[in-house]
Short mmCIF file of C-alpha atoms in Angstrom, two decimals:
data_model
loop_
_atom_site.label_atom_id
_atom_site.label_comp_id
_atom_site.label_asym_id
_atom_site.label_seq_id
_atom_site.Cartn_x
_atom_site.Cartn_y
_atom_site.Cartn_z
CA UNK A 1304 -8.95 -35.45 -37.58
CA UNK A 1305 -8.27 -32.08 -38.73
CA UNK A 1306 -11.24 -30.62 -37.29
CA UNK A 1307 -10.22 -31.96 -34.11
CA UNK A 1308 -6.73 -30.50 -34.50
CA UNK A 1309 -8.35 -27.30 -34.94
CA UNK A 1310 -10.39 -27.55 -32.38
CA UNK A 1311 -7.88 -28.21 -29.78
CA UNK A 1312 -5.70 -25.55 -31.40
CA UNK A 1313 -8.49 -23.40 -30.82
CA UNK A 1314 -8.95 -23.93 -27.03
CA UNK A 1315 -5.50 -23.78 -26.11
CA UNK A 1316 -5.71 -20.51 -28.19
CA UNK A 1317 -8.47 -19.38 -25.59
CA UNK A 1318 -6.69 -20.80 -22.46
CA UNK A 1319 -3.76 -18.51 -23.45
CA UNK A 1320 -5.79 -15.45 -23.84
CA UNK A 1321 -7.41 -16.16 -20.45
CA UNK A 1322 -4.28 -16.57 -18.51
CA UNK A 1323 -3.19 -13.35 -19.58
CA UNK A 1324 -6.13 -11.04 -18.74
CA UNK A 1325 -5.03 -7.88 -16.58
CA UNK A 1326 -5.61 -8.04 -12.81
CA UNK A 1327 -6.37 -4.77 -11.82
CA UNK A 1328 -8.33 -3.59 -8.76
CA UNK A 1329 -10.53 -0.54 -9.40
CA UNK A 1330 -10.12 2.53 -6.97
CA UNK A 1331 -11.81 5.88 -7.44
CA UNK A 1332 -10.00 9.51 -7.63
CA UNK A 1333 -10.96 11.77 -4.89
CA UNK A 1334 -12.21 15.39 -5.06
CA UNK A 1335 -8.90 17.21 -6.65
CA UNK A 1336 -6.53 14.43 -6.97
CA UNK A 1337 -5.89 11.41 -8.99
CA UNK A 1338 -5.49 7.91 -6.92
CA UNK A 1339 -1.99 6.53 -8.45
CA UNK A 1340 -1.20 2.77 -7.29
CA UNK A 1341 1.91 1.64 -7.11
CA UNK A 1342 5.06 -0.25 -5.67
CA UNK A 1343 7.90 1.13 -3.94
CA UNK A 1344 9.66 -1.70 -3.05
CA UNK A 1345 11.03 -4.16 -5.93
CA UNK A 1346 14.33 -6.20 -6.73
CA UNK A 1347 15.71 -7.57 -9.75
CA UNK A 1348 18.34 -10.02 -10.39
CA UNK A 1349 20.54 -6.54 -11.13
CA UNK A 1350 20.46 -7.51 -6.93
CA UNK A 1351 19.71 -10.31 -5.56
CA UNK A 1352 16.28 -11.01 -7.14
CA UNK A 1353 15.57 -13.64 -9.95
CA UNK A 1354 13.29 -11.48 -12.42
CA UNK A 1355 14.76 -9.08 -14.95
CA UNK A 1356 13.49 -5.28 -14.46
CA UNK A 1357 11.63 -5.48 -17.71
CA UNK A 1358 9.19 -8.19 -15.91
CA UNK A 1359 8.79 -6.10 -13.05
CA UNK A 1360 7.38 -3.95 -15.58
CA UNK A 1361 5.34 -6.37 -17.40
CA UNK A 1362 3.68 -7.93 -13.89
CA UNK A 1363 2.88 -3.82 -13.03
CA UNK A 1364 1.10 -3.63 -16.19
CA UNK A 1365 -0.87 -6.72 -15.59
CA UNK A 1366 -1.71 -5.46 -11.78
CA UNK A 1367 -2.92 -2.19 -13.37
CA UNK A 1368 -0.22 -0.27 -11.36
CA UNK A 1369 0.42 3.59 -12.40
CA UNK A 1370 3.97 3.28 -10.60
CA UNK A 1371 6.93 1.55 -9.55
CA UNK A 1372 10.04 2.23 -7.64
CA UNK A 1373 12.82 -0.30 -8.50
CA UNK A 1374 14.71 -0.67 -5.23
CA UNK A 1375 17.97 -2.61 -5.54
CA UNK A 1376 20.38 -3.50 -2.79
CA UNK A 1377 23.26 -0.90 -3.58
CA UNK A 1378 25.94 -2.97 -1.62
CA UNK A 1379 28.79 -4.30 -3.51
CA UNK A 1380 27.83 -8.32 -1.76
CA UNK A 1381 24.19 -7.77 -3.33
CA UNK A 1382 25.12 -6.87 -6.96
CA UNK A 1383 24.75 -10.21 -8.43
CA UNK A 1384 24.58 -9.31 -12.06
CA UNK A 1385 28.26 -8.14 -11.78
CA UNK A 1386 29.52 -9.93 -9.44
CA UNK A 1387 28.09 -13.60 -11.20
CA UNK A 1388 27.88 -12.77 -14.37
CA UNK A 1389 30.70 -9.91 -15.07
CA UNK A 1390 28.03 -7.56 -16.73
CA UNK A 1391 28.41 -4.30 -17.98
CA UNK A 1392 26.19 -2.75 -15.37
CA UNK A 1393 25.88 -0.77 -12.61
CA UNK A 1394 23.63 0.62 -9.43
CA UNK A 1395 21.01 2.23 -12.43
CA UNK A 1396 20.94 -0.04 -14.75
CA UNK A 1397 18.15 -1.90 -13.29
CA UNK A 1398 16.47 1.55 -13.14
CA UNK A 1399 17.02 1.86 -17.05
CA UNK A 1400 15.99 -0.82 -18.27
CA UNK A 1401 12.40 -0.52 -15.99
CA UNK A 1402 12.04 2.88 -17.87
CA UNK A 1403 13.28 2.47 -21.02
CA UNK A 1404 10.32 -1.02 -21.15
CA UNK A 1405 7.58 1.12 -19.40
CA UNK A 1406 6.94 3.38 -22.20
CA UNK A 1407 5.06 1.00 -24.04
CA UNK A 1408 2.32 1.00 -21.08
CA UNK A 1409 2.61 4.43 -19.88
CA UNK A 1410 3.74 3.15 -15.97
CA UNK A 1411 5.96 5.99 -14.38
CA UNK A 1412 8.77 4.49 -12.76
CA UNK A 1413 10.82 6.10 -9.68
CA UNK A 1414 14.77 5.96 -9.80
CA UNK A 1415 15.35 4.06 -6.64
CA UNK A 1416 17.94 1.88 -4.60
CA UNK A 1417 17.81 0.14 -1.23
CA UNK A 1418 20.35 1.28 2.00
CA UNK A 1419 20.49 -2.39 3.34
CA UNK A 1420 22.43 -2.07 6.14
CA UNK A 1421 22.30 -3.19 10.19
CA UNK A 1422 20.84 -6.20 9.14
CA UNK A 1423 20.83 -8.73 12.26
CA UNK A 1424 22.05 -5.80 14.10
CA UNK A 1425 19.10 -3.55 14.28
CA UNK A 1426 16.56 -2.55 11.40
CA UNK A 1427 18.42 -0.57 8.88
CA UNK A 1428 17.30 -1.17 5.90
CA UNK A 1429 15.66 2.41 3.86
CA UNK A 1430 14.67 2.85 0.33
CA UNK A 1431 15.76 5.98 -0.92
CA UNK A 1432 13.31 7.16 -3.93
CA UNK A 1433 13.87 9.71 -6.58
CA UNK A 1434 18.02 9.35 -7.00
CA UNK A 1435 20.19 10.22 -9.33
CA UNK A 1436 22.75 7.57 -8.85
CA UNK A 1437 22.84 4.45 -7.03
CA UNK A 1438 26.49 4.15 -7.33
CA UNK A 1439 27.28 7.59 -4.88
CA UNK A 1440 25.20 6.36 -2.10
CA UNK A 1441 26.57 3.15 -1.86
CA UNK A 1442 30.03 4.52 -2.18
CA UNK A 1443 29.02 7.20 0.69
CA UNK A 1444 27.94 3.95 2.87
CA UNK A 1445 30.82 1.67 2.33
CA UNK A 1446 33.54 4.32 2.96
CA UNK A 1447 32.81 3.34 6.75
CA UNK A 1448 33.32 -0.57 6.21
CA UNK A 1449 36.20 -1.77 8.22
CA UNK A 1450 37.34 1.79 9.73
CA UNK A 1451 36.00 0.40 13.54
CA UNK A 1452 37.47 -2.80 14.26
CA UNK A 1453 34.82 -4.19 16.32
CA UNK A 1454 32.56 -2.12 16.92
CA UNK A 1455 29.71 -3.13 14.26
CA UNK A 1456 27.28 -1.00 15.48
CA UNK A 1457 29.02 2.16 15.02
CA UNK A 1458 30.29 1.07 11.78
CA UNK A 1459 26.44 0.27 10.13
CA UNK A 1460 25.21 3.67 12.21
CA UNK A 1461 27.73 6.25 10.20
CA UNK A 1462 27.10 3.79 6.94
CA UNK A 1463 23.51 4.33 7.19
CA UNK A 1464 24.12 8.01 8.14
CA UNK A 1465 26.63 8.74 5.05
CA UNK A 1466 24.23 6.49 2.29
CA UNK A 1467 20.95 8.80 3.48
CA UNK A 1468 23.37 11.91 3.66
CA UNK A 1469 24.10 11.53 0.14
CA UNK A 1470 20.76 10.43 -1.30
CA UNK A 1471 19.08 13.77 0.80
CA UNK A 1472 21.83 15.63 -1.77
CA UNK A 1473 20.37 14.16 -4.76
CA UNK A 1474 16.38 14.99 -3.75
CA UNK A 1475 15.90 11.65 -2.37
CA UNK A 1476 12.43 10.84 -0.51
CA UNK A 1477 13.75 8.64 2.33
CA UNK A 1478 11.53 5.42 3.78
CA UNK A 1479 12.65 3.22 6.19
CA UNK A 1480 11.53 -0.32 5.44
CA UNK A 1481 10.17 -2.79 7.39
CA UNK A 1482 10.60 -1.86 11.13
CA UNK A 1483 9.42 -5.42 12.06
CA UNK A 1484 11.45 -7.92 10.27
CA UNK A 1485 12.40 -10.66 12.57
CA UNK A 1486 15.95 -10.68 11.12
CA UNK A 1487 16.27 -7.15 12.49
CA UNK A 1488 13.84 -7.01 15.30
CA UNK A 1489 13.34 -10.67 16.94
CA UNK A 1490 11.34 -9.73 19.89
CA UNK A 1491 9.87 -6.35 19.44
CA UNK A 1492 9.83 -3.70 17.16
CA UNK A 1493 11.14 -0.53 18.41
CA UNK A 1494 12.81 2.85 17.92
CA UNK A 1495 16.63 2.68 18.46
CA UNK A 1496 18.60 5.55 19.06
CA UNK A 1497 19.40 5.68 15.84
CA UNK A 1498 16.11 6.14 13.93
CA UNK A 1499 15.32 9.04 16.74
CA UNK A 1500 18.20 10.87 15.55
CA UNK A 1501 17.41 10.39 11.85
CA UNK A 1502 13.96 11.26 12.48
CA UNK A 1503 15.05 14.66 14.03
CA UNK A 1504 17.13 14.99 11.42
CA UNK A 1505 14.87 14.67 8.89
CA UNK A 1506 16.25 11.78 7.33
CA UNK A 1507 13.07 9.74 7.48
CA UNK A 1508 10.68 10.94 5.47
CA UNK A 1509 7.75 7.72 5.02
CA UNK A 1510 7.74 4.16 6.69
CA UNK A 1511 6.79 0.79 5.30
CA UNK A 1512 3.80 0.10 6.99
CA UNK A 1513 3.06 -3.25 5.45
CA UNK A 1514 6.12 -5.55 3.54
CA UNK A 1515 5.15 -8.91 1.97
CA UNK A 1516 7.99 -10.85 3.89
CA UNK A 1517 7.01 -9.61 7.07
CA UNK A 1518 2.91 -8.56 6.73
CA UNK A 1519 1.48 -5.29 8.59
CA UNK A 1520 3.63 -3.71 11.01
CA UNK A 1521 0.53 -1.53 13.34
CA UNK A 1522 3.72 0.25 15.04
CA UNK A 1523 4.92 1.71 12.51
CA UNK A 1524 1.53 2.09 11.05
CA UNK A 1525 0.80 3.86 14.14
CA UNK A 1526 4.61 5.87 13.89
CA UNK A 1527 3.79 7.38 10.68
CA UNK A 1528 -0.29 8.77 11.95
CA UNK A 1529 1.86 9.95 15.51
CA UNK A 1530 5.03 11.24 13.51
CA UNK A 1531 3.37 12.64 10.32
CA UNK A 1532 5.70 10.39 7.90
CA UNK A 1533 4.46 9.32 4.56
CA UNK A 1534 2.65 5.55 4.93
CA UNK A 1535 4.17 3.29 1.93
CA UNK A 1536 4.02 -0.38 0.96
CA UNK A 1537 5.49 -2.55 -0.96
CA UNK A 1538 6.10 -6.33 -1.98
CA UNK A 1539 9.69 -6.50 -2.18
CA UNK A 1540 9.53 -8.94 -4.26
CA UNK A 1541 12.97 -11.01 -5.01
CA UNK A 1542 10.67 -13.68 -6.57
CA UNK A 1543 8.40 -13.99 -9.92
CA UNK A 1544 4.91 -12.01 -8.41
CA UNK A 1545 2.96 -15.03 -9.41
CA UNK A 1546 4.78 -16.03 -6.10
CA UNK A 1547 3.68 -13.57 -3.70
CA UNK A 1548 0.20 -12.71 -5.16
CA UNK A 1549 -2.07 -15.71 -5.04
CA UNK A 1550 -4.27 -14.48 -8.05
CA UNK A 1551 -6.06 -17.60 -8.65
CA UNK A 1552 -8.25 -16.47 -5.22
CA UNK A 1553 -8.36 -13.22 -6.36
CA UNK A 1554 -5.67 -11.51 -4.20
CA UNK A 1555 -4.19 -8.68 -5.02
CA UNK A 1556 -0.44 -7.60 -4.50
CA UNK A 1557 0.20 -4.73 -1.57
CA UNK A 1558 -0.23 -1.39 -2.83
CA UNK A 1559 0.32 2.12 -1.95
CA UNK A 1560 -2.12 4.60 -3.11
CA UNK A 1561 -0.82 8.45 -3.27
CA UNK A 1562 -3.40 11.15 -3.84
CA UNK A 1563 -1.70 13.11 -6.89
CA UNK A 1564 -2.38 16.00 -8.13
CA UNK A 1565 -1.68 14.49 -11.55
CA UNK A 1566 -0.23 11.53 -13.21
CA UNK A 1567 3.16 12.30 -13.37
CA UNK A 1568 6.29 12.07 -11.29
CA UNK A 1569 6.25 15.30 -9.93
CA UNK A 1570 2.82 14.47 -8.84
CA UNK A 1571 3.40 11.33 -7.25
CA UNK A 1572 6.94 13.43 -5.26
CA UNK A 1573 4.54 16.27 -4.23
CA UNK A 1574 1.70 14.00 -3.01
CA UNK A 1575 4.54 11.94 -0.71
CA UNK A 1576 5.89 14.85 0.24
CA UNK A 1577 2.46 16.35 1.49
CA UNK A 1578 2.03 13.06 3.02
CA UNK A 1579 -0.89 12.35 0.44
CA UNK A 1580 -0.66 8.36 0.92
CA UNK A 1581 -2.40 5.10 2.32
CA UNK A 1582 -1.75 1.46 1.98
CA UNK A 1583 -4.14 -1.16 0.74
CA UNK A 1584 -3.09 -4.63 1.45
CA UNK A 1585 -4.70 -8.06 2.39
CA UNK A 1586 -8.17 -6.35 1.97
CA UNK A 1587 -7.80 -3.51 4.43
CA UNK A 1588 -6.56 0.46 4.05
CA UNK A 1589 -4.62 2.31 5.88
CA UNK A 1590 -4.53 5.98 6.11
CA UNK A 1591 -5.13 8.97 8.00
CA UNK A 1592 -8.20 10.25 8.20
CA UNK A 1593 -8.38 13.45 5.94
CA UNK A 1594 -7.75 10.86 2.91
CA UNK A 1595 -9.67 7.78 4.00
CA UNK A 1596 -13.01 9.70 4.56
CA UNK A 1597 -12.99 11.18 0.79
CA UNK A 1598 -11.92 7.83 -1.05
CA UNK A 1599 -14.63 6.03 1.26
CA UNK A 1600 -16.98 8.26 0.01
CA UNK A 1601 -16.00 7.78 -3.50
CA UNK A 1602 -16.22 3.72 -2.89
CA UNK A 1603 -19.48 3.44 -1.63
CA UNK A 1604 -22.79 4.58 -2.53
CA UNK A 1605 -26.08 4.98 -0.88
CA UNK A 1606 -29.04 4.90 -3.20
CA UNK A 1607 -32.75 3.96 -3.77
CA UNK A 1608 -33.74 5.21 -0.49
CA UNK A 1609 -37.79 4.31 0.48
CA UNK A 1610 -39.61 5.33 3.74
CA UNK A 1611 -42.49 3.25 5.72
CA UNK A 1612 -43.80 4.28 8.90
CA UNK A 1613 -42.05 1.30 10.30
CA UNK A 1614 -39.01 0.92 8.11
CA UNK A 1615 -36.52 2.96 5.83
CA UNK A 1616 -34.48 0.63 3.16
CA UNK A 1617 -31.62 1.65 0.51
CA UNK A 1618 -29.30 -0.12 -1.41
CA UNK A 1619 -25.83 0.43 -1.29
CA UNK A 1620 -23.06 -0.32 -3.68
CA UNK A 1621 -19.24 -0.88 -3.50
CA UNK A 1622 -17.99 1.36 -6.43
CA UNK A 1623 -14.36 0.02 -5.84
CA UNK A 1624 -12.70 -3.92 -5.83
CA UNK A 1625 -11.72 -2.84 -2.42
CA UNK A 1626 -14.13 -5.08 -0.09
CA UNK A 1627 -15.93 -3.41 2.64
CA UNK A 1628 -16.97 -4.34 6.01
CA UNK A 1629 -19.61 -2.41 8.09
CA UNK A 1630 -20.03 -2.65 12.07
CA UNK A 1631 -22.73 -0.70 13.81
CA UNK A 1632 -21.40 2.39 15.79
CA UNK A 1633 -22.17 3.87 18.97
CA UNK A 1634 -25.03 6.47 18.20
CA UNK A 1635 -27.72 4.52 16.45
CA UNK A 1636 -28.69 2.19 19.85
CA UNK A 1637 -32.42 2.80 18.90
CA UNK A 1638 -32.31 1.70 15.70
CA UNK A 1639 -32.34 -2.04 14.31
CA UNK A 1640 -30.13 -2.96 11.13
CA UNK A 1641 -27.53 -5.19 10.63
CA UNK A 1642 -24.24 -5.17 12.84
CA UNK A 1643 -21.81 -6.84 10.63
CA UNK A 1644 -22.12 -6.73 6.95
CA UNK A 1645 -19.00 -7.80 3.92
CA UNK A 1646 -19.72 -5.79 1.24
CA UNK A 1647 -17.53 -7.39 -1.49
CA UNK A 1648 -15.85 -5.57 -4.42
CA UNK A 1649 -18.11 -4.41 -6.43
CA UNK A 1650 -21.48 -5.71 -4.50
CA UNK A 1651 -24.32 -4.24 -4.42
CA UNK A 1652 -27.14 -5.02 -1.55
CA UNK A 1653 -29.99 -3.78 0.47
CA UNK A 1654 -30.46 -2.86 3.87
CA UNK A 1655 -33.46 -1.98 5.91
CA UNK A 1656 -33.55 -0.01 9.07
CA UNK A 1657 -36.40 -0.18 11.92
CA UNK A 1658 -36.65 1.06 15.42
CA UNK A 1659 -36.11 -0.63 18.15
CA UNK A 1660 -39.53 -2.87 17.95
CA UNK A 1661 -39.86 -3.70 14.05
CA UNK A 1662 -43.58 -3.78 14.79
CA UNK A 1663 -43.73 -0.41 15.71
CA UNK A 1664 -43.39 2.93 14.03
CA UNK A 1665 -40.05 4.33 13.79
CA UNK A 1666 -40.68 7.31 16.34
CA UNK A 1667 -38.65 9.60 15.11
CA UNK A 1668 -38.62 12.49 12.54
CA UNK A 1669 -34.81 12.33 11.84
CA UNK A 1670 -31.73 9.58 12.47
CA UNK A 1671 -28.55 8.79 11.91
CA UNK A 1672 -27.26 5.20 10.92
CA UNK A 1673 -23.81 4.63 12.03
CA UNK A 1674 -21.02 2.10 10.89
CA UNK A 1675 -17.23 1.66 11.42
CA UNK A 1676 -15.62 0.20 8.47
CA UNK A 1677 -13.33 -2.28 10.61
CA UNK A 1678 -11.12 -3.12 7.65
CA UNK A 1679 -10.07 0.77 6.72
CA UNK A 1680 -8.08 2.11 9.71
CA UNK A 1681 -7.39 5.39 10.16
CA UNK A 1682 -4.93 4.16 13.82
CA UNK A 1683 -3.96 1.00 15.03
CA UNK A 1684 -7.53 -0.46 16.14
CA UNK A 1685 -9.27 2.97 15.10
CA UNK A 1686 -11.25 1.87 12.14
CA UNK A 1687 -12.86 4.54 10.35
CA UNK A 1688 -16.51 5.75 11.27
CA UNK A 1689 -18.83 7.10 8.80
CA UNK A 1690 -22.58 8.24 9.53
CA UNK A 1691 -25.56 8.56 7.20
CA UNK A 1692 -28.51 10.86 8.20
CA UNK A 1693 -31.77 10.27 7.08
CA UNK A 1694 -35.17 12.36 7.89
CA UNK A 1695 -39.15 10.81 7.64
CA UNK A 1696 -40.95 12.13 4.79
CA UNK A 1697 -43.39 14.57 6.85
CA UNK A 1698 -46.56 12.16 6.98
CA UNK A 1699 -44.25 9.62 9.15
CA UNK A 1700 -43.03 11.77 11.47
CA UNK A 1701 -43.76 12.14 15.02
#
C-alpha cells in the first residue's frame, strides 16, 4: 500500500512539473538588433481586470516574453481596487507591483495607463507608454467631464486631447488601440476628425494592429505601413491568460516584436520610436518590409543543395516556432515545385525543383525559385516575396 502511495505521489509530482513548463515561441535576432517580445496592452484588477499585476508577470515569464506594458484604465469609474475595496492605491500601483515582481525573471516592464475614453461614441481608447504618473493624465482628462451639457462629443474630444497632452509632457509613446472594436466602430472602421487632427499633431505615435477582443484590424494595419506609425499588439487581457491563449493546441498569445538595439528600456523606446516593430499573432507577421525580409531570413534556412541534369533538391528548415507558408511567385513559370507548402515551427523538409517536363533536362544554366510567404504581410494582402537563385554546376548547363 505504501508503494502505491508513493507511486501516485510520484505521478501527480510529474503532472505538476508538466503543467508548468514555459511556453515560449523561439524567434531569431536580426543583423544589429535584438528581437524583444512583448505585451503592450494588459489590465489588472488595480482596473477592471481579475488578475493581480504580479500574475501578469508570472504568465509573461511562462510565455517567454522580454516585456510588458501594464495598461490600466486611468478613469476614476474603472479603478476597482479603490473604489471596491478602499485600497491604499493609486493609477501606479499596478505599475509597481509588475516591477517590483519582475526582477526575479529579468522581464522589463513599461510604466503604462490606458486613455479610455469615446467609448460608444467613436474609438477613443490610446495607451500611453513610458509615464510617469497615471494619476496627472487622468486628472488632465476628467477636468472636461460635465463642462458641455450635452454635447458628448466635444466633451470626450478635449478629454482625449488634455489626457494625451499631458502624457506627451511626461515622454509618453502614444498608441491608439483598437480602431475596430464594434463598441466604437459598429459598421466600419474609419478615421474621424478627430484622430486626423491628433495624427497631425503628433499625438499618435503606433496603432494596435491586432487586439484579442476584436482580432486583426488590416486598416489600421494598413494606416500604420501608409502613415509610418509604430505597429503594436496586445491581448488586453482583463481575464486569467489561460483564457485567451488556448495553449493546450499550442497557441500562442499576440505579440509584438521590436527590433532593439539592446535589452533594455531605452532600447525597446528607441526601437518604437524608429518604428522598429511587427506583430505576430494567430500564426501570421506583420511588418514592413525593411524588418520582415531580415527576420525571414533569420527563420528559414536553405541547405543541402544537390544538382541532376533533370532536378535540383534542398532541404529547408524553419529556425523559428513561427510557422511558415510558401506560395509560388510570378517569375519561376518554367519551373516545377510545389505551390503551397506549411512549413511548421521548427520543420524541416525537402523540396525538389524540375523544369517544366520532369523528364527532361532542366535547360537552363541559372534560375530563380520564387515564393510569397502568404502568412507574413508586409500590406494588407501584400504578403512578403522572397527569391532564391540557384546556378547548374557547369557539366549541366546548357
Amino acid at each position: 500500500m505504501k508503494k502505491i502511495l508513493l507511486v501516485i505521489a510520484g505521478l501527480a509530482v510529474a503532472l505538476s512539473l508538466t503543467a508548468t513548463v514555459p511556453h515560449r515561441s523561439r524567434i531569431p535576432d536580426i543583423p544589429g538588433y535584438k528581437t524583444l517580445k512583448g505585451d503592450f496592452h494588459l489590465h489588472t484588477n488595480f482596473s477592471d481586470a481579475s488578475v493581480w499585476p504580479v500574475t501578469r508577470v508570472d504568465e509573461a515569464d511562462f510565455d517567454g516574453l522580454d516585456f510588458i506594458s501594464i495598461t490600466d484604465h486611468i478613469e476614476t469609474h474603472h479603478q476597482h481596487m479603490i473604489k471596491d475595496f478602499a485600497a491604499d492605491a493609486d493609477r501606479n500601483s499596478s505599475y509597481q507591483m509588475a516591477l517590483k515582481a519582475a526582477k526575479k525573471y529579468g522581464i522589463l516592464v513599461i510604466h503604462g495607463a490606458e486613455l479610455t475614453r469615446g467609448t460608444r461614441i467613436f474609438p477613443g481608447h490610446f495607451n500611453t507608454h513610458f509615464i510617469t504618473d497615471g494619476n496627472a493624465i487622468a486628472e488632465a482628462s476628467e477636468a472636461h467631464n460635465g463642462k458641455y451639457g450635452q454635447d458628448e462629443f466635444r466633451q470626450e474630444e478635449e478629454a482625449i486631447r488634455s489626457g494625451l497632452k499631458e502624457a506627451r509632457k511626461q515622454g509618453a509613446f502614444l498608441v491608439w488601440n483598437h480602431p475596430d472594436w464594434e463598441q466604437q466602430a459598429p459598421n466600419e472602421t474609419k478615421l474621424w476628425p478627430i484622430h486626423t487632427e491628433l495624427l497631425n499633431a503628433g499625438l499618435i505615435d503606433g496603432i494596435e494592429i491586432i487586439n484579442r477582443f476584436s482580432g486583426y484590424d488590416p486598416e489600421a494595419f494598413h494606416w500604420a505601413i501608409e502613415k509610418d506609425l509604430a505597429i503594436v499588439t496586445g491581448t488586453d487581457a482583463h481575464k486569467p491568460m489561460f483564457q485567451w491563449v488556448d495553449y493546450e493546441k499550442g497557441e500562442y498569445r499576440p505579440m509584438t516584436l521590436v527590433f532593439a538595439k539592446d535589452r533594455t528600456l531605452d532600447g525597446i523606446r528607441e526601437a518604437l520610436d524608429a518604428r522598429r516593430t511587427a506583430a505576430y499573432a494567430d500564426g501570421c507577421v506583420y511588418g514592413k518590409a525593411e524588418w520582415l525580409e531580415p527576420l525571414f531570413k533569420e527563420c528559414f534556412e536553405v541547405s543541402n543543395i544537390k544538382y541532376t541534369e533533370k532536378k535540383v533538391t534542398f532541404t529547408v528548415r524553419n529556425l523559428s516556432t513561427i510557422p511558415i507558408i510558401l506560395k509560388k511567385a510570378p517569375g519561376s513559370e518554367n519551373l516545377t515545385y510545389c505551390r503551397l507548402q506549411y512549413i511548421n515551427g521548427e520543420e524541416e523538409i525537402s523540396f525538389s525543383v524540375n523544369g517544366t517536363d520532369s523528364r527532361k533536362p532542366i535547360g537552363v544554366s541559372e534560375f530563380d525559385v520564387n515564393f510569397y510567404v502568404d502568412n507574413w504581410l508586409t500590406d494588407v494582402d501584400t504578403p512578403l516575396k522572397v527569391t532564391y537563385h540557384f546556378v547548374m554546376p557547369e557539366k549541366y548547363r546548357k
